[in-house]
Amino acid sequence: MARPILAISLFCIMMMLCACQKIYNIYVIKGEWEVVSVEINGGSTNMLETFLPYYYYKNNCCSYKIYFDDDGTAKAEYHTFDTLNYEMLGEWELKDDKHIYMHLDEYVDGIFEIEIVNANEMNMYAEENLIKAYNIGMAGLIIRARRN
């Protein structure tokens, strides 16, 4: 009699730990993230400087932010100084504790592997991301972001 109860108890504990991990990751990802760089196919060029007019990260004039909301919606914004130049609504879904699906705009549409660098930084990598802009098509994409 004790063995089935022990097995059921262990199963319940394992399920709770898995659920806690997913809740933790949703908490970590949710909120406002500033995209620091976007790299295509393993290149070292920050494509934000190519894709976004007047973008230059180092002089603090520009920011590209992604807001991950509770309900699975995401919003991308591009600011230069105090001016909102671009806003796009999209969606996101945490697939498991290491993968997120994102569809934001012409540049981001794929399943990304999440690497939490620390509490304020994360990298997201997709082997196959659909970039509709400039007819680029499927490409590897790395998004490096930090929490504000």
N, CA, C and O of each residue as an XYZ file, in Angstrom:
592
protein
N       0.819     -1.197      0.000
C       0.000      0.000      0.000
C       0.863      1.262      0.000
O       0.503      2.255     -0.632
N       1.995      1.232      0.700
C       2.845      2.411      0.809
C       3.517      2.742     -0.512
O       3.753      3.914     -0.804
N       3.831      1.735     -1.315
C       4.524      1.994     -2.581
C       3.686      2.794     -3.571
O       4.206      3.738     -4.166
N       2.402      2.457     -3.778
C       1.605      3.290     -4.696
C       1.473      4.736     -4.207
O       1.501      5.670     -5.008
N       1.331      4.912     -2.915
C       1.218      6.272     -2.367
C       2.524      7.024     -2.581
O       2.512      8.201     -2.941
N       3.652      6.351     -2.362
C       4.955      6.968     -2.585
C       5.132      7.334     -4.062
O       5.611      8.423     -4.380
N       4.749      6.431     -4.954
C       4.874      6.696     -6.391
C       4.008      7.878     -6.805
O       4.446      8.736     -7.571
N       2.783      7.921     -6.301
C       1.882      9.038     -6.626
C       2.446     10.336     -6.064
O       2.396     11.367     -6.736
N       2.971     10.308     -4.869
C       3.559     11.512     -4.255
C       4.751     12.014     -5.058
O       4.877     13.212     -5.309
N       5.636     11.086     -5.465
C       6.787     11.483     -6.279
C       6.349     12.060     -7.619
O       6.920     13.043     -8.091
N       5.344     11.457     -8.227
C       4.820     11.968     -9.503
C       4.278     13.388     -9.334
O       4.549     14.263    -10.156
N       3.522     13.609     -8.277
C       2.958     14.954     -8.028
C       4.060     15.980     -7.792
O       3.968     17.110     -8.270
N       5.090     15.597     -7.066
C       6.199     16.517     -6.812
C       6.906     16.861     -8.117
O       7.236     18.023     -8.354
N       7.140     15.871     -8.959
C       7.799     16.113    -10.261
C       6.958     17.038    -11.132
O       7.500     17.934    -11.779
N       5.649     16.837    -11.159
C       4.766     17.697    -11.956
C       4.801     19.133    -11.447
O       4.806     20.075    -12.240
N       4.824     19.302    -10.140
C       4.878     20.654     -9.579
C       6.196     21.330     -9.915
O       6.219     22.523    -10.216
N       7.297     20.583     -9.867
C       8.594     21.167    -10.208
C       8.628     21.596    -11.669
O       9.157     22.662    -11.984
N       8.077     20.791    -12.558
C       8.030     21.159    -13.985
C       7.180     22.400    -14.181
O       7.561     23.299    -14.931
N       6.034     22.463    -13.517
C       5.162     23.633    -13.639
C       5.850     24.870    -13.086
O       5.743     25.951    -13.665
N       6.554     24.721    -11.972
C       7.268     25.861    -11.379
C       8.340     26.370    -12.322
O       8.536     27.581    -12.427
N       9.049     25.466    -13.020
C      10.078     25.884    -13.970
C       9.469     26.713    -15.087
O      10.030     27.740    -15.467
N       8.317     26.281    -15.626
C       7.677     27.030    -16.710
C       7.188     28.384    -16.192
O       7.360     29.398    -16.867
N       6.586     28.413    -15.009
C       6.145     29.677    -14.417
C       7.339     30.600    -14.204
O       7.254     31.796    -14.486
N       8.449     30.060    -13.711
C       9.658     30.857    -13.506
C      10.124     31.463    -14.826
O      10.441     32.651    -14.880
N      10.169     30.659    -15.893
C      10.638     31.162    -17.178
C       9.695     32.196    -17.769
O      10.150     33.160    -18.385
N       8.389     32.019    -17.596
C       7.455     33.041    -18.065
C       7.714     34.337    -17.306
O       7.709     35.417    -17.897
N       7.941     34.233    -15.997
C       8.225     35.419    -15.192
C       9.510     36.099    -15.662
O       9.571     37.325    -15.749
N      10.527     35.309    -15.961
C      11.811     35.864    -16.389
C      11.663     36.584    -17.725
O      12.233     37.660    -17.909
N      10.915     36.014    -18.650
C      10.807     36.573    -19.998
C       9.823     37.736    -20.052
O      10.059     38.712    -20.765
N       8.725     37.644    -19.310
C       7.701     38.679    -19.339
C       8.272     40.056    -19.052
O       9.233     40.184    -18.293
N       7.693     41.083    -19.649
C       8.087     42.443    -19.356
C       8.788     43.108    -20.521
O       8.657     42.686    -21.670
N       9.525     44.143    -20.210
C      10.178     44.989    -21.213
C      11.643     44.576    -21.390
O      12.396     44.469    -20.421
N      12.026     44.347    -22.647
C      13.408     44.013    -22.996
C      13.872     44.944    -24.095
O      13.153     45.176    -25.067
N      15.066     45.473    -23.943
C      15.673     46.276    -25.007
C      16.595     45.376    -25.821
O      17.488     44.725    -25.279
N      16.362     45.352    -27.129
C      17.193     44.544    -28.014
C      18.498     45.296    -28.245
O      18.499     46.435    -28.713
N      19.601     44.647    -27.912
C      20.925     45.250    -28.045
C      21.492     44.978    -29.432
O      22.099     45.854    -30.048
N      21.289     43.753    -29.919
C      21.768     43.434    -31.262
C      20.975     42.291    -31.863
O      20.383     41.473    -31.159
N      20.982     42.259    -33.178
C      20.376     41.187    -33.959
C      21.406     40.779    -35.001
O      21.906     41.614    -35.755
N      21.718     39.486    -35.037
C      22.724     38.985    -35.973
C      22.115     37.880    -36.820
O      21.376     37.036    -36.312
N      22.423     37.887    -38.104
C      21.874     36.901    -39.038
C      22.952     35.909    -39.430
O      24.090     36.280    -39.717
N      22.567     34.628    -39.436
C      23.422     33.527    -39.894
C      24.828     33.543    -39.302
O      25.802     33.280    -40.007
N      24.934     33.848    -38.018
C      26.225     33.794    -37.348
C      27.142     34.968    -37.621
O      28.292     34.966    -37.180
N      26.662     35.968    -38.335
C      27.486     37.144    -38.612
C      27.651     38.005    -37.380
O      26.939     37.831    -36.391
N      28.586     38.929    -37.440
C      28.840     39.799    -36.289
C      28.265     41.204    -36.479
O      28.374     42.041    -35.583
N      27.657     41.468    -37.632
C      27.064     42.776    -37.893
C      25.745     42.900    -37.144
O      24.895     42.013    -37.224
N      25.576     44.000    -36.418
C      24.315     44.271    -35.748
C      23.326     44.755    -36.814
O      23.424     45.884    -37.296
N      22.385     43.898    -37.168
C      21.455     44.206    -38.253
C      20.450     45.300    -37.890
O      19.761     45.810    -38.773
N      20.354     45.667    -36.625
C      19.494     46.796    -36.270
C      19.981     48.054    -36.991
O      19.180     48.897    -37.396
N      21.290     48.170    -37.146
C      21.855     49.334    -37.829
C      21.522     49.329    -39.321
O      21.535     50.379    -39.964
N      21.226     48.165    -39.866
C      20.848     48.052    -41.283
C      19.348     48.192    -41.462
O      18.889     48.897    -42.361
N      18.585     47.524    -40.610
C      17.134     47.468    -40.760
C      16.415     48.738    -40.314
O      15.387     49.097    -40.888
N      16.940     49.422    -39.301
C      16.229     50.565    -38.721
C      16.901     51.879    -39.105
O      18.091     52.060    -38.848
N      16.166     52.788    -39.709
C      16.758     54.068    -40.093
C      17.264     54.852    -38.879
O      16.581     54.941    -37.858
N      18.443     55.407    -39.000
C      19.070     56.256    -37.987
C      19.465     55.510    -36.722
O      19.795     56.146    -35.721
N      19.441     54.184    -36.737
C      19.777     53.428    -35.537
C      21.287     53.418    -35.323
O      22.063     53.096    -36.223
N      21.674     53.779    -34.112
C      23.069     53.643    -33.691
C      23.036     53.457    -32.186
O      22.727     54.397    -31.454
N      23.345     52.277    -31.720
C      23.177     51.899    -30.324
C      24.103     52.665    -29.380
O      23.701     53.015    -28.270
N      25.311     52.921    -29.801
C      26.326     53.431    -28.879
C      26.126     54.873    -28.439
O      26.702     55.281    -27.430
N      25.331     55.662    -29.160
C      25.165     57.056    -28.727
C      23.870     57.271    -27.942
O      23.482     58.409    -27.678
N      23.202     56.173    -27.570
C      21.989     56.228    -26.748
C      20.849     57.032    -27.347
O      19.955     57.471    -26.623
N      20.865     57.228    -28.646
C      19.761     57.949    -29.280
C      18.599     57.033    -29.592
O      17.459     57.482    -29.710
N      18.888     55.737    -29.729
C      17.903     54.826    -30.290
C      17.684     53.620    -29.390
O      18.584     53.182    -28.672
N      16.478     53.101    -29.447
C      16.201     51.863    -28.730
C      15.133     51.070    -29.465
O      14.170     51.624    -29.997
N      15.328     49.771    -29.480
C      14.341     48.843    -30.030
C      13.930     47.958    -28.866
O      14.746     47.211    -28.328
N      12.666     48.042    -28.478
C      12.190     47.331    -27.297
C      11.113     46.326    -27.673
O      10.335     46.526    -28.606
N      11.096     45.233    -26.911
C      10.047     44.236    -27.036
C       9.380     44.111    -25.675
O      10.047     43.966    -24.650
N       8.057     44.168    -25.682
C       7.266     43.993    -24.465
C       6.533     42.661    -24.569
O       5.724     42.470    -25.477
N       6.807     41.742    -23.653
C       6.136     40.450    -23.603
C       5.032     40.537    -22.555
O       5.324     40.676    -21.367
N       3.767     40.458    -22.972
C       2.635     40.565    -22.056
C       2.154     39.184    -21.604
O       2.489     38.163    -22.203
N       1.356     39.184    -20.524
C       0.817     37.954    -19.945
C      -0.001     37.129    -20.929
O       0.058     35.899    -20.914
N      -0.751     37.793    -21.769
C      -1.732     37.102    -22.607
C      -1.161     36.546    -23.909
O      -1.923     36.140    -24.787
N       0.161     36.520    -24.049
C       0.767     35.990    -25.264
C       0.960     37.010    -26.355
O       1.418     36.671    -27.446
N       0.617     38.259    -26.083
C       0.874     39.300    -27.074
C       2.241     39.924    -26.804
O       2.730     39.953    -25.675
N       2.822     40.410    -27.863
C       4.108     41.097    -27.767
C       4.012     42.378    -28.575
O       3.242     42.469    -29.531
N       4.794     43.356    -28.186
C       4.824     44.620    -28.917
C       6.273     45.019    -29.108
O       7.058     45.035    -28.159
N       6.619     45.340    -30.346
C       7.952     45.840    -30.663
C       7.839     47.339    -30.916
O       6.919     47.797    -31.595
N       8.782     48.095    -30.364
C       8.807     49.552    -30.557
C      10.216     50.002    -30.899
O      11.199     49.514    -30.341
N      10.292     50.936    -31.820
C      11.575     51.538    -32.175
C      11.480     53.031    -31.895
O      10.632     53.732    -32.449
N      12.378     53.508    -31.014
C      12.415     54.919    -30.626
C      13.740     55.552    -31.051
O      14.793     54.922    -30.959
N      13.678     56.789    -31.514
C      14.875     57.620    -31.618
C      14.619     58.813    -30.712
O      13.640     59.542    -30.874
N      15.512     58.992    -29.766
C      15.328     59.983    -28.710
C      13.945     59.776    -28.090
O      13.685     58.687    -27.578
N      13.069     60.736    -28.110
C      11.749     60.583    -27.500
C      10.652     60.298    -28.522
O       9.470     60.356    -28.182
N      11.011     59.996    -29.746
C      10.031     59.798    -30.808
C       9.814     58.309    -31.083
O      10.768     57.567    -31.321
N       8.557     57.883    -31.049
C       8.208     56.520    -31.437
C       8.120     56.486    -32.960
O       7.247     57.120    -33.552
N       9.032     55.741    -33.591
C       9.082     55.661    -35.050
C       8.360     54.442    -35.613
O       7.955     54.424    -36.776
N       8.209     53.441    -34.781
C       7.737     52.158    -35.283
C       7.102     51.394    -34.141
O       7.641     51.354    -33.035
N       5.970     50.795    -34.403
C       5.310     49.953    -33.407
C       4.628     48.801    -34.131
O       3.940     49.002    -35.132
N       4.824     47.595    -33.617
C       4.239     46.420    -34.248
C       3.766     45.463    -33.173
O       4.505     45.162    -32.236
N       2.532     44.979    -33.304
C       2.022     43.985    -32.383
C       2.290     42.597    -32.934
O       2.266     42.384    -34.146
N       2.544     41.667    -32.048
C       2.803     40.295    -32.443
C       2.380     39.343    -31.350
O       1.533     39.663    -30.517
N       2.982     38.169    -31.364
C       2.618     37.166    -30.381
C       3.846     36.384    -29.936
O       4.864     36.340    -30.628
N       3.726     35.771    -28.769
C       4.782     34.920    -28.246
C       4.149     33.805    -27.428
O       3.050     33.946    -26.891
N       4.875     32.688    -27.345
C       4.414     31.561    -26.543
C       5.635     30.783    -26.071
O       6.507     30.432    -26.866
N       5.685     30.524    -24.792
C       6.753     29.712    -24.240
C       6.432     28.264    -24.558
O       5.437     27.729    -24.069
N       7.268     27.616    -25.379
C       7.031     26.236    -25.802
C       7.432     25.243    -24.715
O       6.719     24.271    -24.463
N       8.549     25.484    -24.086
C       9.025     24.706    -22.945
C       9.989     25.605    -22.199
O      10.031     26.807    -22.462
N      10.761     25.062    -21.280
C      11.598     25.930    -20.449
C      12.796     26.509    -21.182
O      13.523     27.315    -20.603
N      13.033     26.125    -22.448
C      14.171     26.670    -23.191
C      13.816     27.212    -24.571
O      14.705     27.653    -25.299
N      12.531     27.189    -24.948
C      12.153     27.612    -26.299
C      10.937     28.532    -26.264
O       9.988     28.319    -25.510
N      10.999     29.547    -27.096
C       9.920     30.514    -27.207
C       9.597     30.724    -28.686
O      10.493     30.852    -29.520
N       8.304     30.758    -28.990
C       7.876     31.119    -30.340
C       7.594     32.614    -30.339
O       6.911     33.116    -29.447
N       8.115     33.330    -31.333
C       7.848     34.761    -31.476
C       7.516     35.088    -32.920
O       8.157     34.594    -33.848
N       6.506     35.926    -33.096
C       6.198     36.515    -34.389
C       5.923     37.991    -34.125
O       4.893     38.345    -33.553
N       6.845     38.843    -34.542
C       6.730     40.265    -34.204
C       6.537     41.166    -35.412
O       5.699     42.067    -35.376
N       7.266     40.951    -36.444
C       7.228     41.876    -37.559
C       7.787     41.178    -38.786
O       7.709     39.953    -38.882
N       8.338     41.914    -39.712
C       8.918     41.332    -40.925
C      10.235     40.603    -40.663
O      10.748     39.919    -41.549
N      10.776     40.740    -39.476
C      12.102     40.210    -39.177
C      12.100     39.017    -38.222
O      13.043     38.226    -38.229
N      11.071     38.878    -37.413
C      11.058     37.856    -36.364
C       9.830     36.965    -36.509
O       8.700     37.410    -36.307
N      10.064     35.712    -36.858
C       8.990     34.724    -36.957
C       9.621     33.334    -36.871
O      10.005     32.754    -37.887
N       9.725     32.805    -35.649
C      10.339     31.493    -35.490
C      10.340     31.042    -34.048
O       9.871     31.745    -33.153
N      10.878     29.852    -33.844
C      11.041     29.298    -32.505
C      12.492     29.511    -32.094
O      13.416     29.077    -32.782
N      12.677     30.179    -30.971
C      13.997     30.575    -30.496
C      14.380     29.790    -29.251
O      13.553     29.550    -28.371
N      15.639     29.395    -29.193
C      16.186     28.808    -27.985
C      16.600     29.957    -27.075
O      17.246     30.908    -27.514
N      16.224     29.861    -25.811
C      16.481     30.922    -24.844
C      17.736     30.608    -24.042
O      17.899     29.504    -23.521
N      18.612     31.590    -23.953
C      19.767     31.489    -23.065
C      19.680     32.659    -22.090
O      19.847     33.814    -22.482
N      19.421     32.359    -20.829
C      19.383     33.401    -19.808
C      20.827     33.639    -19.375
O      21.442     32.768    -18.760
N      21.365     34.800    -19.689
C      22.750     35.130    -19.335
C      22.823     35.483    -17.852
O      23.677     34.980    -17.122
N      21.926     36.343    -17.426
C      21.775     36.690    -16.014
C      20.385     37.291    -15.850
O      19.593     37.246    -16.792
N      20.066     37.844    -14.701
C      18.715     38.352    -14.448
C      18.317     39.476    -15.398
O      17.128     39.748    -15.565
N      19.297     40.137    -16.026
C      18.995     41.286    -16.879
C      19.388     41.094    -18.340
O      19.245     42.027    -19.130
N      19.868     39.938    -18.719
C      20.285     39.710    -20.103
C      19.850     38.330    -20.576
O      19.895     37.354    -19.828
N      19.425     38.272    -21.841
C      19.140     36.978    -22.445
C      19.475     37.036    -23.930
O      19.446     38.095    -24.557
N      19.792     35.869    -24.467
C      20.023     35.692    -25.889
C      18.985     34.706    -26.390
O      18.638     33.752    -25.694
N      18.492     34.936    -27.591
C      17.534     34.030    -28.203
C      18.049     33.683    -29.597
O      18.381     34.566    -30.387
N      18.113     32.378    -29.887
C      18.666     31.913    -31.149
C      17.663     31.026    -31.875
O      17.098     30.101    -31.293
N      17.453     31.319    -33.147
C      16.602     30.477    -33.998
C      17.420     30.020    -35.193
O      18.023     30.833    -35.893
N      17.436     28.711    -35.420
C      18.108     28.195    -36.609
C      17.338     28.572    -37.864
O      17.927     28.835    -38.912
N      16.002     28.595    -37.745
C      15.149     28.937    -38.877
C      14.166     30.016    -38.450
O      13.197     29.747    -37.740
N      14.423     31.204    -38.880
C      13.563     32.347    -38.610
C      13.188     32.941    -39.961
O      14.050     33.160    -40.813
N      11.898     33.201    -40.153
C      11.449     33.761    -41.424
C      11.595     35.277    -41.394
O      10.953     35.959    -40.596
N      12.450     35.793    -42.274
C      12.633     37.237    -42.428
C      11.991     37.623    -43.760
O      12.542     37.368    -44.832
N      10.815     38.245    -43.666
C      10.085     38.626    -44.881
C      10.692     39.866    -45.538
O      10.609     40.025    -46.756
N      11.291     40.732    -44.749
C      11.870     41.976    -45.274
C      12.967     41.659    -46.281
O      13.743     40.721    -46.099
N      13.019     42.432    -47.315
C      14.052     42.331    -48.348
C      14.117     40.938    -48.986
O      15.127     40.577    -49.592
N      13.031     40.154    -48.848
C      12.977     38.794    -49.390
C      14.132     37.917    -48.909
O      14.633     37.086    -49.667
N      14.558     38.092    -47.663
C      15.657     37.303    -47.118
C      15.249     35.846    -46.956
O      16.026     34.949    -47.285
N      14.055     35.597    -46.460
C      13.588     34.224    -46.275
C      14.077     33.621    -44.972
O      14.296     34.331    -43.990
N      14.248     32.294    -44.969
C      14.663     31.594    -43.759
C      16.142     31.840    -43.484
O      16.986     31.728    -44.373
N      16.436     32.180    -42.227
C      17.823     32.458    -41.834
C      17.963     32.219    -40.339
O      16.989     32.296    -39.590
N      19.184     31.930    -39.919
C      19.474     31.859    -38.500
C      19.469     33.269    -37.925
O      19.899     34.211    -38.592
N      18.993     33.423    -36.708
C      18.894     34.756    -36.115
C      19.225     34.682    -34.630
O      18.728     33.810    -33.917
N      20.064     35.599    -34.172
C      20.352     35.741    -32.742
C      19.859     37.113    -32.316
O      20.187     38.126    -32.933
N      19.072     37.129    -31.262
C      18.591     38.383    -30.662
C      19.214     38.472    -29.271
O      19.005     37.596    -28.432
N      19.975     39.527    -29.035
C      20.575     39.759    -27.723
C      19.804     40.913    -27.077
O      19.680     41.993    -27.655
N      19.289     40.664    -25.866
C      18.432     41.661    -25.226
C      18.806     41.813    -23.759
O      19.392     40.926    -23.138
N      18.437     42.986    -23.233
C      18.658     43.240    -21.800
C      17.397     43.869    -21.229
O      16.666     44.580    -21.918
N      17.167     43.597    -19.979
C      16.008     44.161    -19.288
C      16.361     45.560    -18.815
O      17.456     45.796    -18.303
N      15.441     46.473    -18.987
C      15.672     47.857    -18.546
C      15.430     48.004    -17.065
O      15.577     49.099    -16.521
